[in-house]
Amino acid sequence: MSLPMQMVIGLVLGVIVGSMTSAEFTAAYLRPFGQLFITLIRMVVVPLVLATIIAGAAGIHDLSKLGRVATKTLVYYFLTTGVAVAIGLFLANIMQPGIGLDLSTKGLEAKQITPPSLIQTLLNIVPMNPIDALAKGNMLQVIFFAVIFGFA
């Protein structure tokens, strides 16, 4: 059986079980399985990104290919981002989330912060300790390290 079919069957079974059980049962017995699944997914994200970028950077032997790959990646990124924004705006205008919700800001005060300078931001991309960046899941530092490591 194909993976998409297995996913559809799992989705349908999940909806059926969810509609037939009480909220107390779901919170007590089913929620830990969902939390475990999400934790397992989050556990593999950083090593997967690291390995993929190192392998990709190490596999590019011709620097002219690097420019083409980077251009295609940026074009793909901007196109998918544009499509996602368009879908989000379209659905937000149709569904109008938050209509009737009154969030009063009376008595609230925003904390004043100073953003880091551009130079400080660029310096923070380079990890002082790559293992620490991996452990904390600082993805920008992980990506920088993986690219440098892959090229090396």
PDB file of C-alpha atoms in Angstrom, residues 6-109:
ATOM      1  CA  GLN A   6      -1.651   4.905   4.500  1.00  0.00           C
ATOM      2  CA  MET A   7      -1.741   8.573   5.513  1.00  0.00           C
ATOM      3  CA  VAL A   8      -5.355   8.954   4.347  1.00  0.00           C
ATOM      4  CA  ILE A   9      -6.374   5.824   6.254  1.00  0.00           C
ATOM      5  CA  GLY A  10      -4.616   7.115   9.375  1.00  0.00           C
ATOM      6  CA  LEU A  11      -6.337  10.488   9.015  1.00  0.00           C
ATOM      7  CA  VAL A  12      -9.773   8.899   8.644  1.00  0.00           C
ATOM      8  CA  LEU A  13      -9.185   6.562  11.603  1.00  0.00           C
ATOM      9  CA  GLY A  14      -7.961   9.512  13.679  1.00  0.00           C
ATOM     10  CA  VAL A  15     -11.103  11.504  12.920  1.00  0.00           C
ATOM     11  CA  ILE A  16     -13.316   8.511  13.764  1.00  0.00           C
ATOM     12  CA  VAL A  17     -11.539   7.795  17.067  1.00  0.00           C
ATOM     13  CA  GLY A  18     -11.484  11.502  17.938  1.00  0.00           C
ATOM     14  CA  SER A  19     -15.217  11.867  17.359  1.00  0.00           C
ATOM     15  CA  MET A  20     -16.066   8.758  19.374  1.00  0.00           C
ATOM     16  CA  THR A  21     -13.993   9.514  22.497  1.00  0.00           C
ATOM     17  CA  SER A  22     -14.491  12.019  25.259  1.00  0.00           C
ATOM     18  CA  ALA A  23     -12.213  14.970  25.905  1.00  0.00           C
ATOM     19  CA  GLU A  24     -11.058  13.472  29.221  1.00  0.00           C
ATOM     20  CA  PHE A  25     -10.067  10.182  27.585  1.00  0.00           C
ATOM     21  CA  THR A  26      -8.273  12.007  24.800  1.00  0.00           C
ATOM     22  CA  ALA A  27      -6.367  14.235  27.228  1.00  0.00           C
ATOM     23  CA  ALA A  28      -5.419  11.368  29.528  1.00  0.00           C
ATOM     24  CA  TYR A  29      -4.557   8.605  27.057  1.00  0.00           C
ATOM     25  CA  LEU A  30      -4.184   9.884  23.489  1.00  0.00           C
ATOM     26  CA  ARG A  31      -2.470  13.252  23.957  1.00  0.00           C
ATOM     27  CA  PRO A  32       0.812  11.703  25.207  1.00  0.00           C
ATOM     28  CA  PHE A  33       1.093   9.766  21.924  1.00  0.00           C
ATOM     29  CA  GLY A  34       0.622  12.976  19.945  1.00  0.00           C
ATOM     30  CA  GLN A  35       3.184  14.809  22.063  1.00  0.00           C
ATOM     31  CA  LEU A  36       5.614  11.906  21.648  1.00  0.00           C
ATOM     32  CA  PHE A  37       5.156  12.013  17.866  1.00  0.00           C
ATOM     33  CA  ILE A  38       5.795  15.761  17.699  1.00  0.00           C
ATOM     34  CA  THR A  39       8.864  15.411  19.942  1.00  0.00           C
ATOM     35  CA  LEU A  40      10.243  12.646  17.721  1.00  0.00           C
ATOM     36  CA  ILE A  41       9.726  14.795  14.619  1.00  0.00           C
ATOM     37  CA  ARG A  42      11.460  17.759  16.258  1.00  0.00           C
ATOM     38  CA  MET A  43      14.295  15.450  17.333  1.00  0.00           C
ATOM     39  CA  VAL A  44      15.236  14.589  13.743  1.00  0.00           C
ATOM     40  CA  VAL A  45      14.885  18.055  12.202  1.00  0.00           C
ATOM     41  CA  VAL A  46      18.302  19.442  13.175  1.00  0.00           C
ATOM     42  CA  PRO A  47      20.344  16.342  12.233  1.00  0.00           C
ATOM     43  CA  LEU A  48      18.398  16.007   8.988  1.00  0.00           C
ATOM     44  CA  VAL A  49      19.020  19.638   8.010  1.00  0.00           C
ATOM     45  CA  LEU A  50      22.693  19.332   8.975  1.00  0.00           C
ATOM     46  CA  ALA A  51      23.265  16.128   6.993  1.00  0.00           C
ATOM     47  CA  THR A  52      21.343  17.341   3.949  1.00  0.00           C
ATOM     48  CA  ILE A  53      23.178  20.654   3.692  1.00  0.00           C
ATOM     49  CA  ILE A  54      26.608  19.084   4.293  1.00  0.00           C
ATOM     50  CA  ALA A  55      25.952  16.475   1.600  1.00  0.00           C
ATOM     51  CA  GLY A  56      24.622  19.102  -0.799  1.00  0.00           C
ATOM     52  CA  ALA A  57      27.543  21.454  -0.277  1.00  0.00           C
ATOM     53  CA  ALA A  58      30.086  18.632  -0.502  1.00  0.00           C
ATOM     54  CA  GLY A  59      28.481  17.326  -3.694  1.00  0.00           C
ATOM     55  CA  ILE A  60      28.966  20.544  -5.648  1.00  0.00           C
ATOM     56  CA  HIS A  61      32.362  20.309  -7.316  1.00  0.00           C
ATOM     57  CA  ASP A  62      31.823  22.928 -10.014  1.00  0.00           C
ATOM     58  CA  LEU A  63      31.338  26.459  -8.678  1.00  0.00           C
ATOM     59  CA  SER A  64      29.292  27.456 -11.730  1.00  0.00           C
ATOM     60  CA  LYS A  65      26.744  24.830 -10.676  1.00  0.00           C
ATOM     61  CA  LEU A  66      26.613  26.456  -7.246  1.00  0.00           C
ATOM     62  CA  GLY A  67      25.402  29.722  -8.758  1.00  0.00           C
ATOM     63  CA  ARG A  68      22.686  27.956 -10.734  1.00  0.00           C
ATOM     64  CA  VAL A  69      21.566  25.928  -7.730  1.00  0.00           C
ATOM     65  CA  ALA A  70      21.502  29.029  -5.516  1.00  0.00           C
ATOM     66  CA  THR A  71      19.502  30.964  -8.121  1.00  0.00           C
ATOM     67  CA  LYS A  72      16.986  28.144  -8.535  1.00  0.00           C
ATOM     68  CA  THR A  73      16.689  27.806  -4.760  1.00  0.00           C
ATOM     69  CA  LEU A  74      16.027  31.506  -4.258  1.00  0.00           C
ATOM     70  CA  VAL A  75      13.481  31.611  -7.092  1.00  0.00           C
ATOM     71  CA  TYR A  76      11.715  28.537  -5.683  1.00  0.00           C
ATOM     72  CA  TYR A  77      11.761  30.031  -2.175  1.00  0.00           C
ATOM     73  CA  PHE A  78      10.280  33.352  -3.301  1.00  0.00           C
ATOM     74  CA  LEU A  79       7.630  31.683  -5.472  1.00  0.00           C
ATOM     75  CA  THR A  80       6.471  29.311  -2.735  1.00  0.00           C
ATOM     76  CA  THR A  81       6.496  32.124  -0.195  1.00  0.00           C
ATOM     77  CA  GLY A  82       4.413  34.294  -2.514  1.00  0.00           C
ATOM     78  CA  VAL A  83       1.911  31.496  -3.096  1.00  0.00           C
ATOM     79  CA  ALA A  84       1.667  30.835   0.659  1.00  0.00           C
ATOM     80  CA  VAL A  85       1.073  34.535   1.382  1.00  0.00           C
ATOM     81  CA  ALA A  86      -1.565  34.761  -1.352  1.00  0.00           C
ATOM     82  CA  ILE A  87      -3.396  31.691  -0.017  1.00  0.00           C
ATOM     83  CA  GLY A  88      -3.193  33.042   3.530  1.00  0.00           C
ATOM     84  CA  LEU A  89      -4.545  36.451   2.557  1.00  0.00           C
ATOM     85  CA  PHE A  90      -7.318  34.900   0.454  1.00  0.00           C
ATOM     86  CA  LEU A  91      -8.451  32.585   3.254  1.00  0.00           C
ATOM     87  CA  ALA A  92      -8.171  35.334   5.874  1.00  0.00           C
ATOM     88  CA  ASN A  93     -10.424  37.591   3.815  1.00  0.00           C
ATOM     89  CA  ILE A  94     -12.971  34.813   3.353  1.00  0.00           C
ATOM     90  CA  MET A  95     -12.989  33.427   6.930  1.00  0.00           C
ATOM     91  CA  GLN A  96     -12.279  36.730   8.679  1.00  0.00           C
ATOM     92  CA  PRO A  97     -10.731  35.257  11.818  1.00  0.00           C
ATOM     93  CA  GLY A  98     -11.128  37.311  14.971  1.00  0.00           C
ATOM     94  CA  ILE A  99     -14.424  38.945  14.023  1.00  0.00           C
ATOM     95  CA  GLY A 100     -16.307  39.689  17.218  1.00  0.00           C
ATOM     96  CA  LEU A 101     -13.254  39.145  19.414  1.00  0.00           C
ATOM     97  CA  ASP A 102     -12.504  42.085  21.684  1.00  0.00           C
ATOM     98  CA  LEU A 103      -8.916  42.191  22.845  1.00  0.00           C
ATOM     99  CA  SER A 104      -8.617  45.249  24.999  1.00  0.00           C
ATOM    100  CA  THR A 105      -5.137  46.709  25.345  1.00  0.00           C
ATOM    101  CA  LYS A 106      -6.125  49.103  28.118  1.00  0.00           C
ATOM    102  CA  GLY A 107      -3.450  49.195  30.797  1.00  0.00           C
ATOM    103  CA  LEU A 108      -0.906  47.273  28.730  1.00  0.00           C
ATOM    104  CA  GLU A 109       2.441  48.775  27.906  1.00  0.00           C
TER     105      GLU A 109
END
